[in-house]
Amino acid sequence: MRYLLPLMVALAVSTGCDLLDPAKVGDPVFGPPPPRKIVKAGPNDASGKPSDTAVVSPDNSAPGADAASGAVTTARGSSPDKNATQTASLSDGDIKRVGYTSTKSGEGKMTGNEIIASINGQPVFASEIFERAATEQLTSQGLSLLIAKQAFAANQLTEQEYRELQLLAIRKFGKDYVRTRVLAQAMIAALEKDQQKKIDEAVKKEFENYLERLKKDFNVLTAHEVDLGLRRQGTSIASLQEEFRNRLLADEYLRGKSKKEHIVGREEVLAYYQQHDKEFSFPEKVRWQLLEINFEKHGGQSGALAVLSQAVDALRRGDSFDKVAKKYSDGLHAEDGGKQPWTRAESVVDEKMSQTLRGLAIGETSPVLSGRDGYRLVRVMERKPAGKRPIAEVQEVIKQILEDKIQKEAMRKVLVEAYQKASIESAYLPPEDLLPPADFAGIPASEKNSDAPVKKGRKRS
């Protein structure tokens, strides 16, 4: 949502993020998700073959209590449209599926009242995603939900095509909504009432300030007119404010819980410097000049040869390479004496020139090099030998790299912990979207989900 980011920046700047002092926030107070288990073996179907089902129920359920608890069974492979709820859990290492008992939604367009996910019992409605995605490009043709809505109203889009675009928006943005809600709920649970009140007051105040800027953007005088403008773009003031609040809480929880007092020492900096030799090394470079006589510009090879002879004679008479290149060269930077930028010799495409640049002494001019398009002369001006940047020059850079890595790893652990303590279900999102995004904080693939238990033989249903 294009209005959300500047508002979050404004709030962070104005409050200095002091409202949510991590020192005042203890461990989350909400308990673990309801105990769940998987019953692999199901009853035989009419054909006598065992049905491939998963039954999810509380551990303390009495036999026959499934109907009362709301747990039912469904065949594996059920699609979201058939109301198969998917629940991913890090602690169990398996995917849970239960079927909704509500009426099937059918194949028509979605109303927005559908619950696309449930986080700790709190629903995320499809309408929230649809507003988030209203103006976002969802297809390679640039189709958005806002455009699709207009096309549907004009009978240019079928109801099924509209629904498919709605489902695409859910798949694209639903994972982000789940992550935001998981962390926002963790933040709320970790705060005392006076802290929650303080946050609500600050968010309200900043949002009112932001509304004043929106009035100027829309060139209107009232909040009602702003809301009308936002609704024309598929969203509203209420939606904007609610999403902003959730995202602020989520970001603050992640920041506060992952804040570490670790100070990167010189030993760590030195170790990184030694282990990443290539990162701080640089190859030999050469600064050189080019004098090029192009065949085509001089009517062919013979014409170019006549010009080359004049240039070579001038060099033999003692004229500077700069002067001769300015007068005769057709090559790059001829007006500047053919001076080329610092270059790695091996990066020069023409192999003859590359080898020549490697072998010439400083101030030396090459023999004539004949190419497909013309004759060339090159002269080496300066050389920078290969080497490695001194540690004193890069130690602050290394320190920042290490601090960022520590922070990202701490954030990932907070994220994993929050997901482990949350109960997350969805009938519309794939199981992997109900797990913490391992690459959320830029963690390399080899380190992803290092805290999660090993999942053996897990298969997608």
Coordinates of C-alpha atoms in Angstrom, one line a residue:
M1 CA 0.0 0.0 0.0
R2 CA 1.7 3.1 -1.2
Y3 CA 0.3 5.4 1.5
L4 CA 1.6 3.1 4.3
L5 CA 5.4 3.4 4.1
P6 CA 5.7 7.2 4.5
L7 CA 3.4 7.1 7.4
M8 CA 5.5 4.5 9.2
V9 CA 8.6 6.5 8.5
A10 CA 7.0 9.6 9.9
L11 CA 5.9 7.9 13.1
A12 CA 9.4 6.3 13.6
V13 CA 11.0 9.7 13.2
S14 CA 8.7 11.6 15.4
T15 CA 8.6 9.1 18.3
G16 CA 12.2 7.9 18.0
C17 CA 10.8 4.4 18.7
D18 CA 10.8 5.3 22.4
L19 CA 7.2 4.4 23.0
L20 CA 8.0 0.7 22.8
D21 CA 11.1 0.6 25.1
P22 CA 12.3 -3.0 24.8
A23 CA 13.7 -2.8 28.3
K24 CA 10.1 -2.7 29.5
V25 CA 8.9 -5.6 27.4
G26 CA 9.4 -9.0 28.9
D27 CA 8.8 -12.4 27.3
P28 CA 5.5 -12.8 25.6
V29 CA 2.8 -13.7 28.1
F30 CA 0.6 -15.7 25.8
G31 CA 0.8 -19.4 26.2
P32 CA 1.6 -22.1 23.6
P33 CA -1.0 -23.1 21.0
P34 CA -3.6 -25.7 21.8
P35 CA -2.0 -29.2 22.0
R36 CA -2.6 -31.0 18.7
K37 CA -1.8 -34.4 17.3
I38 CA -2.1 -36.2 14.0
V39 CA -3.8 -39.6 13.7
K40 CA -2.2 -41.1 10.6
A41 CA -4.6 -44.1 10.2
G42 CA -8.1 -43.4 9.2
P43 CA -11.2 -45.6 8.8
N44 CA -11.6 -47.6 5.6
D45 CA -13.8 -46.1 2.9
A46 CA -16.6 -47.9 1.1
S47 CA -14.2 -49.6 -1.3
G48 CA -12.3 -51.1 1.6
K49 CA -9.2 -49.0 1.1
P50 CA -7.9 -47.0 3.9
S51 CA -8.7 -43.3 3.4
D52 CA -5.8 -40.9 3.3
T53 CA -6.9 -38.4 6.0
A54 CA -5.5 -36.4 8.8
V55 CA -7.5 -35.9 12.0
V56 CA -6.6 -32.9 14.2
S57 CA -8.0 -32.8 17.7
P58 CA -7.0 -31.6 21.2
D59 CA -5.1 -34.2 23.1
N60 CA -7.6 -34.1 26.0
S61 CA -10.6 -34.8 23.7
A62 CA -12.7 -37.7 24.8
P63 CA -13.6 -40.3 22.2
G64 CA -16.4 -39.3 20.0
A65 CA -16.0 -35.6 20.9
D66 CA -14.8 -34.5 17.4
A67 CA -18.1 -33.0 16.5
A68 CA -18.2 -30.9 19.6
S69 CA -14.7 -29.7 19.2
G70 CA -15.1 -28.8 15.6
A71 CA -12.5 -31.3 14.3
V72 CA -13.5 -33.1 11.1
T73 CA -11.6 -35.1 8.5
T74 CA -10.9 -34.3 4.8
A75 CA -9.2 -36.2 2.1
R76 CA -5.6 -35.0 1.4
G77 CA -5.2 -32.9 -1.6
S78 CA -8.3 -30.9 -1.0
S79 CA -8.0 -27.4 -2.6
P80 CA -8.6 -24.2 -0.7
D81 CA -11.8 -23.7 -2.6
K82 CA -13.0 -27.0 -1.0
N83 CA -12.4 -25.5 2.4
A84 CA -9.5 -27.6 3.5
T85 CA -7.8 -25.8 6.3
Q86 CA -4.0 -25.9 6.4
T87 CA -2.1 -25.5 9.6
A88 CA 1.7 -25.6 9.7
S89 CA 3.5 -26.2 13.0
L90 CA 7.2 -26.0 13.7
S91 CA 6.9 -28.1 16.8
D92 CA 5.0 -31.0 15.2
G93 CA 7.0 -31.0 12.0
D94 CA 3.9 -32.0 10.0
I95 CA 1.0 -30.3 8.1
K96 CA -2.4 -30.4 9.8
R97 CA -5.6 -30.2 7.7
V98 CA -9.1 -30.1 8.9
G99 CA -12.2 -29.3 7.0
Y100 CA -14.4 -26.3 7.6
T101 CA -18.0 -27.1 8.5
S102 CA -19.2 -23.9 6.8
T103 CA -21.0 -23.9 3.4
K104 CA -18.8 -24.2 0.4
S105 CA -18.0 -20.9 -1.2
G106 CA -18.6 -22.1 -4.8
E107 CA -16.9 -20.8 -7.9
G108 CA -18.2 -17.3 -7.9
K109 CA -16.3 -14.2 -7.0
M110 CA -15.3 -13.9 -3.3
T111 CA -17.3 -11.4 -1.2
G112 CA -14.4 -10.3 1.0
N113 CA -16.0 -11.8 4.1
E114 CA -14.1 -15.1 3.8
I115 CA -11.6 -15.8 6.5
I116 CA -8.3 -16.4 4.6
A117 CA -6.3 -17.1 7.8
S118 CA -6.8 -17.4 11.5
I119 CA -3.9 -16.4 13.9
N120 CA -4.5 -17.4 17.5
G121 CA -8.2 -17.4 16.8
Q122 CA -8.2 -13.9 15.3
P123 CA -9.4 -13.9 11.6
V124 CA -7.8 -12.2 8.6
F125 CA -10.5 -11.4 6.2
A126 CA -10.2 -11.6 2.4
S127 CA -11.3 -8.0 2.2
E128 CA -8.1 -6.9 4.0
I129 CA -6.0 -8.5 1.3
F130 CA -8.2 -7.1 -1.5
E131 CA -7.7 -3.6 -0.2
R132 CA -4.0 -4.1 0.2
A133 CA -3.8 -5.4 -3.4
A134 CA -6.3 -3.1 -5.0
T135 CA -3.9 -1.2 -7.2
E136 CA -1.0 -3.8 -7.2
Q137 CA -0.1 -5.4 -10.5
L138 CA -1.0 -9.1 -10.3
T139 CA -0.4 -10.3 -13.8
S140 CA 2.2 -9.6 -16.5
Q141 CA -0.5 -7.7 -18.4
G142 CA -0.7 -5.2 -15.5
L143 CA -4.1 -6.4 -14.3
S144 CA -5.0 -5.3 -10.7
L145 CA -8.1 -6.0 -8.6
L146 CA -9.2 -2.4 -9.1
I147 CA -9.0 -2.8 -12.9
A148 CA -10.6 -6.3 -12.7
K149 CA -13.5 -4.9 -10.6
Q150 CA -14.2 -2.3 -13.3
A151 CA -13.9 -4.9 -16.1
F152 CA -16.2 -7.3 -14.2
A153 CA -18.8 -4.6 -13.8
A154 CA -18.6 -4.0 -17.6
N155 CA -19.0 -7.7 -18.3
Q156 CA -15.5 -7.9 -19.7
L157 CA -14.4 -10.4 -17.1
T158 CA -16.2 -13.5 -16.0
E159 CA -16.9 -14.2 -12.3
Q160 CA -14.5 -17.1 -12.3
E161 CA -11.7 -15.0 -13.8
Y162 CA -12.3 -12.4 -11.2
R163 CA -12.2 -15.0 -8.5
E164 CA -8.9 -16.4 -9.8
L165 CA -7.4 -12.9 -9.6
Q166 CA -8.7 -12.6 -6.0
L167 CA -7.0 -15.9 -5.1
L168 CA -3.8 -14.7 -6.7
A169 CA -3.8 -11.6 -4.5
I170 CA -4.3 -13.8 -1.4
R171 CA -1.4 -16.0 -2.4
K172 CA 0.8 -13.0 -3.1
F173 CA 0.1 -10.9 0.1
G174 CA -1.4 -13.4 2.5
K175 CA 2.0 -14.6 3.9
D176 CA 3.0 -11.0 4.8
Y177 CA -0.3 -10.5 6.6
V178 CA 0.2 -13.7 8.6
R179 CA 3.7 -12.6 9.6
T180 CA 2.5 -9.2 10.6
R181 CA -0.4 -10.4 12.7
V182 CA 1.7 -13.1 14.5
L183 CA 4.2 -10.4 15.6
A184 CA 1.6 -7.8 16.3
Q185 CA -0.3 -10.1 18.6
A186 CA 2.9 -11.1 20.3
M187 CA 3.7 -7.4 20.9
I188 CA 0.2 -6.7 22.4
A189 CA 0.5 -9.7 24.6
A190 CA 3.9 -8.5 25.9
L191 CA 2.7 -5.0 26.8
E192 CA 1.0 -3.7 29.9
K193 CA -2.2 -1.7 29.7
D194 CA -0.6 1.7 30.2
Q195 CA 1.9 0.9 27.4
Q196 CA -0.8 -0.2 25.0
K197 CA -2.7 3.1 25.8
K198 CA 0.4 5.1 25.1
I199 CA 1.0 3.4 21.8
D200 CA -2.6 3.9 20.7
E201 CA -2.5 7.6 21.6
A202 CA 0.8 8.0 19.6
V203 CA -0.5 6.1 16.6
K204 CA -3.7 8.1 16.6
K205 CA -1.8 11.4 16.8
E206 CA 0.6 10.6 14.0
F207 CA -2.2 9.3 11.9
E208 CA -4.1 12.6 12.3
N209 CA -0.9 14.5 11.2
Y210 CA -0.7 12.2 8.2
L211 CA -4.3 12.8 7.3
E212 CA -3.5 16.5 7.0
R213 CA -0.8 15.7 4.5
L214 CA -3.2 13.4 2.6
K215 CA -5.7 16.3 2.5
K216 CA -3.0 18.3 0.6
D217 CA -2.2 15.4 -1.7
F218 CA -5.9 15.0 -2.6
N219 CA -6.5 18.7 -2.6
V220 CA -9.4 18.4 -0.2
L221 CA -10.5 19.9 3.1
T222 CA -12.0 17.1 5.1
A223 CA -11.1 13.5 6.2
H224 CA -14.3 12.4 4.6
E225 CA -13.1 13.6 1.2
V226 CA -9.8 11.8 1.8
D227 CA -11.6 8.6 2.5
L228 CA -13.6 9.0 -0.7
G229 CA -10.3 9.5 -2.6
L230 CA -8.8 6.4 -1.0
R231 CA -12.0 4.3 -1.7
R232 CA -11.6 5.2 -5.4
Q233 CA -8.2 3.5 -5.2
G234 CA -9.7 0.4 -3.5
T235 CA -8.9 1.2 0.2
S236 CA -10.0 3.5 3.0
I237 CA -8.8 5.5 6.0
A238 CA -9.9 2.8 8.4
S239 CA -8.0 0.1 6.5
L240 CA -4.9 2.2 6.2
Q241 CA -4.9 3.0 9.9
E242 CA -5.5 -0.6 11.0
E243 CA -2.8 -2.0 8.8
F244 CA -0.3 0.7 9.9
R245 CA -0.9 -0.1 13.5
N246 CA -0.4 -3.8 13.0
R247 CA 2.8 -3.3 11.0
L248 CA 4.2 -0.8 13.6
L249 CA 3.5 -3.3 16.4
A250 CA 5.1 -6.1 14.5
D251 CA 8.2 -4.2 13.6
E252 CA 8.6 -2.9 17.1
Y253 CA 8.3 -6.4 18.6
L254 CA 10.9 -7.7 16.2
R255 CA 13.2 -4.8 16.9
G256 CA 12.8 -4.9 20.6
K257 CA 13.1 -8.6 21.2
S258 CA 16.1 -9.0 18.9
K259 CA 18.1 -6.1 20.3
K260 CA 21.4 -7.4 21.4
E261 CA 24.2 -5.8 23.5
H262 CA 26.9 -7.8 21.7
I263 CA 29.9 -5.6 20.8
V264 CA 31.9 -6.8 17.9
G265 CA 35.6 -7.0 19.0
R266 CA 38.8 -6.7 17.0
E267 CA 39.3 -10.4 17.1
E268 CA 36.1 -11.0 15.2
V269 CA 36.9 -8.2 12.7
L270 CA 40.3 -9.7 12.1
A271 CA 38.9 -13.2 11.6
Y272 CA 36.4 -12.0 9.1
Y273 CA 39.1 -10.0 7.3
Q274 CA 41.2 -13.2 7.0
Q275 CA 38.4 -15.5 6.0
H276 CA 37.1 -13.1 3.2
D277 CA 40.3 -12.5 1.3
K278 CA 38.6 -12.0 -2.0
E279 CA 36.2 -9.5 -0.7
F280 CA 38.9 -7.1 0.2
S281 CA 41.4 -7.9 -2.6
F282 CA 41.7 -6.1 -5.8
P283 CA 43.3 -7.1 -9.2
E284 CA 46.0 -5.2 -11.1
K285 CA 44.6 -2.3 -13.1
V286 CA 46.1 -0.2 -15.9
R287 CA 45.3 3.3 -17.1
W288 CA 46.0 3.6 -20.8
Q289 CA 45.6 5.5 -24.1
L290 CA 44.1 4.3 -27.3
L291 CA 44.8 5.5 -30.9
E292 CA 42.4 3.8 -33.3
I293 CA 42.2 4.2 -37.1
N294 CA 38.9 2.8 -38.4
F295 CA 38.8 1.1 -41.8
E296 CA 35.2 2.1 -42.7
K297 CA 35.8 5.8 -41.9
H298 CA 38.7 6.0 -44.2
G299 CA 37.3 4.1 -47.2
G300 CA 38.8 0.7 -46.4
Q301 CA 42.1 -0.8 -45.1
S302 CA 44.4 1.0 -47.5
G303 CA 42.9 4.4 -46.6
A304 CA 43.2 3.6 -42.9
L305 CA 46.8 2.5 -43.4
A306 CA 47.7 5.9 -45.0
V307 CA 46.3 7.7 -41.9
L308 CA 48.1 5.3 -39.6
S309 CA 51.4 6.0 -41.3
Q310 CA 51.0 9.8 -40.7
A311 CA 50.2 9.1 -37.0
V312 CA 53.2 6.8 -36.6
D313 CA 55.5 9.4 -38.3
A314 CA 54.2 12.0 -35.9
L315 CA 55.0 9.8 -32.9
R316 CA 58.5 9.1 -34.2
R317 CA 59.1 12.8 -34.6
G318 CA 58.5 13.2 -30.9
D319 CA 54.9 14.4 -30.8
S320 CA 53.0 13.3 -27.7
F321 CA 50.6 10.5 -27.8
D322 CA 47.9 12.9 -26.6
K323 CA 48.5 15.2 -29.5
V324 CA 48.6 12.5 -32.1
A325 CA 45.5 10.7 -30.8
K326 CA 43.5 14.0 -30.7
K327 CA 44.5 14.6 -34.4
Y328 CA 44.2 11.1 -35.9
S329 CA 42.2 8.7 -33.6
D330 CA 38.7 7.5 -34.4
G331 CA 38.5 5.6 -31.1
L332 CA 37.0 6.3 -27.7
H333 CA 37.9 9.5 -25.9
A334 CA 39.9 10.7 -28.9
E335 CA 39.2 14.3 -27.9
D336 CA 41.0 13.6 -24.6
G337 CA 44.0 12.1 -26.2
G338 CA 42.5 8.6 -26.2
K339 CA 42.8 8.3 -22.4
Q340 CA 40.8 5.3 -21.0
P341 CA 39.6 4.8 -17.4
W342 CA 41.4 2.4 -15.0
T343 CA 40.9 -1.1 -16.5
R344 CA 41.7 -4.7 -15.6
A345 CA 43.7 -5.9 -18.6
E346 CA 41.9 -9.2 -18.6
S347 CA 38.5 -7.4 -18.9
V348 CA 39.4 -6.1 -22.4
V349 CA 37.5 -8.1 -24.9
D350 CA 40.1 -7.9 -27.7
E351 CA 42.7 -10.6 -26.7
K352 CA 45.6 -8.9 -28.6
M353 CA 45.0 -5.6 -26.7
S354 CA 44.5 -7.5 -23.4
Q355 CA 47.9 -9.3 -23.8
T356 CA 49.6 -6.1 -24.9
L357 CA 48.3 -4.1 -21.9
R358 CA 49.7 -6.8 -19.6
G359 CA 53.1 -6.7 -21.1
L360 CA 53.8 -3.0 -21.8
A361 CA 55.9 -0.9 -19.4
I362 CA 54.7 2.4 -18.1
G363 CA 55.1 5.1 -20.8
E364 CA 55.6 2.5 -23.5
T365 CA 53.7 2.5 -26.8
S366 CA 52.7 -0.8 -28.4
P367 CA 53.4 -2.0 -32.0
V368 CA 50.5 -1.6 -34.4
L369 CA 47.7 -4.0 -33.6
S370 CA 45.6 -5.0 -36.6
G371 CA 42.0 -5.9 -35.9
R372 CA 38.8 -6.6 -37.8
D373 CA 37.7 -3.0 -37.8
G374 CA 40.9 -1.0 -37.8
Y375 CA 44.4 -0.4 -36.6
R376 CA 45.2 0.3 -33.0
L377 CA 48.1 1.7 -30.9
V378 CA 47.9 1.6 -27.1
R379 CA 50.1 3.2 -24.5
V380 CA 50.3 2.5 -20.8
M381 CA 50.1 5.5 -18.5
E382 CA 49.9 4.0 -15.0
R383 CA 49.6 0.7 -13.2
K384 CA 48.1 -0.2 -9.9
P385 CA 49.4 -3.6 -8.7
A386 CA 47.1 -6.2 -7.3
G387 CA 46.7 -6.1 -3.5
K388 CA 44.4 -6.1 -0.5
R389 CA 42.9 -3.2 1.2
P390 CA 44.5 -2.7 4.7
I391 CA 42.4 -3.8 7.7
A392 CA 42.5 -0.2 9.1
E393 CA 40.6 0.9 6.0
V394 CA 37.9 -1.7 6.1
Q395 CA 37.5 -2.5 9.8
E396 CA 34.4 -0.3 10.3
V397 CA 32.8 -1.9 7.2
I398 CA 33.5 -5.3 8.6
K399 CA 32.2 -4.4 12.0
Q400 CA 28.9 -3.2 10.5
I401 CA 28.6 -6.4 8.5
L402 CA 29.1 -8.5 11.6
E403 CA 26.6 -6.4 13.6
D404 CA 24.0 -6.7 10.9
K405 CA 24.5 -10.5 10.7
I406 CA 24.1 -10.8 14.5
Q407 CA 21.0 -8.6 14.4
K408 CA 19.4 -10.5 11.4
E409 CA 20.0 -13.8 13.2
A410 CA 18.5 -12.5 16.4
M411 CA 15.4 -11.3 14.4
R412 CA 15.1 -14.7 12.7
K413 CA 15.1 -16.4 16.1
V414 CA 12.4 -14.0 17.4
L415 CA 10.4 -14.7 14.3
V416 CA 10.7 -18.5 14.6
E417 CA 9.8 -18.3 18.3
A418 CA 6.7 -16.2 17.7
Y419 CA 5.5 -18.7 15.1
Q420 CA 6.1 -21.6 17.4
K421 CA 3.9 -20.1 20.0
A422 CA 1.1 -19.1 17.6
S423 CA -1.8 -21.2 16.3
I424 CA -2.1 -20.5 12.5
E425 CA -4.6 -21.9 10.1
S426 CA -5.6 -21.2 6.6
A427 CA -7.8 -22.6 3.9
Y428 CA -6.3 -20.5 1.2
L429 CA -2.5 -20.4 1.8
P430 CA -0.1 -23.2 1.1
P431 CA 1.6 -24.8 4.2
E432 CA 4.9 -23.1 3.6
D433 CA 3.3 -19.7 3.9
L434 CA 2.2 -20.6 7.4
L435 CA 5.8 -21.1 8.6
P436 CA 8.2 -18.2 9.4
P437 CA 9.9 -16.9 6.3
A438 CA 13.4 -18.1 6.8
D439 CA 14.8 -15.5 4.4
F440 CA 12.9 -12.7 6.1
A441 CA 16.1 -11.2 7.5
G442 CA 18.4 -12.1 4.7
I443 CA 19.7 -15.3 6.3
P444 CA 21.7 -17.5 3.8
A445 CA 20.0 -20.7 2.7
S446 CA 22.4 -22.8 4.7
E447 CA 21.3 -21.1 7.9
K448 CA 17.6 -21.0 7.2
N449 CA 15.4 -22.5 9.9
S450 CA 18.4 -23.7 11.8
D451 CA 16.2 -23.7 15.0
A452 CA 13.4 -25.7 13.5
P453 CA 13.3 -29.4 14.2
V454 CA 14.3 -31.7 11.3
K455 CA 11.3 -32.8 9.3
K456 CA 11.8 -36.3 8.1
G457 CA 9.8 -37.6 5.1
R458 CA 7.4 -34.8 5.1
K459 CA 5.3 -34.6 1.9
R460 CA 3.0 -32.0 0.5
S461 CA -0.5 -33.2 0.5

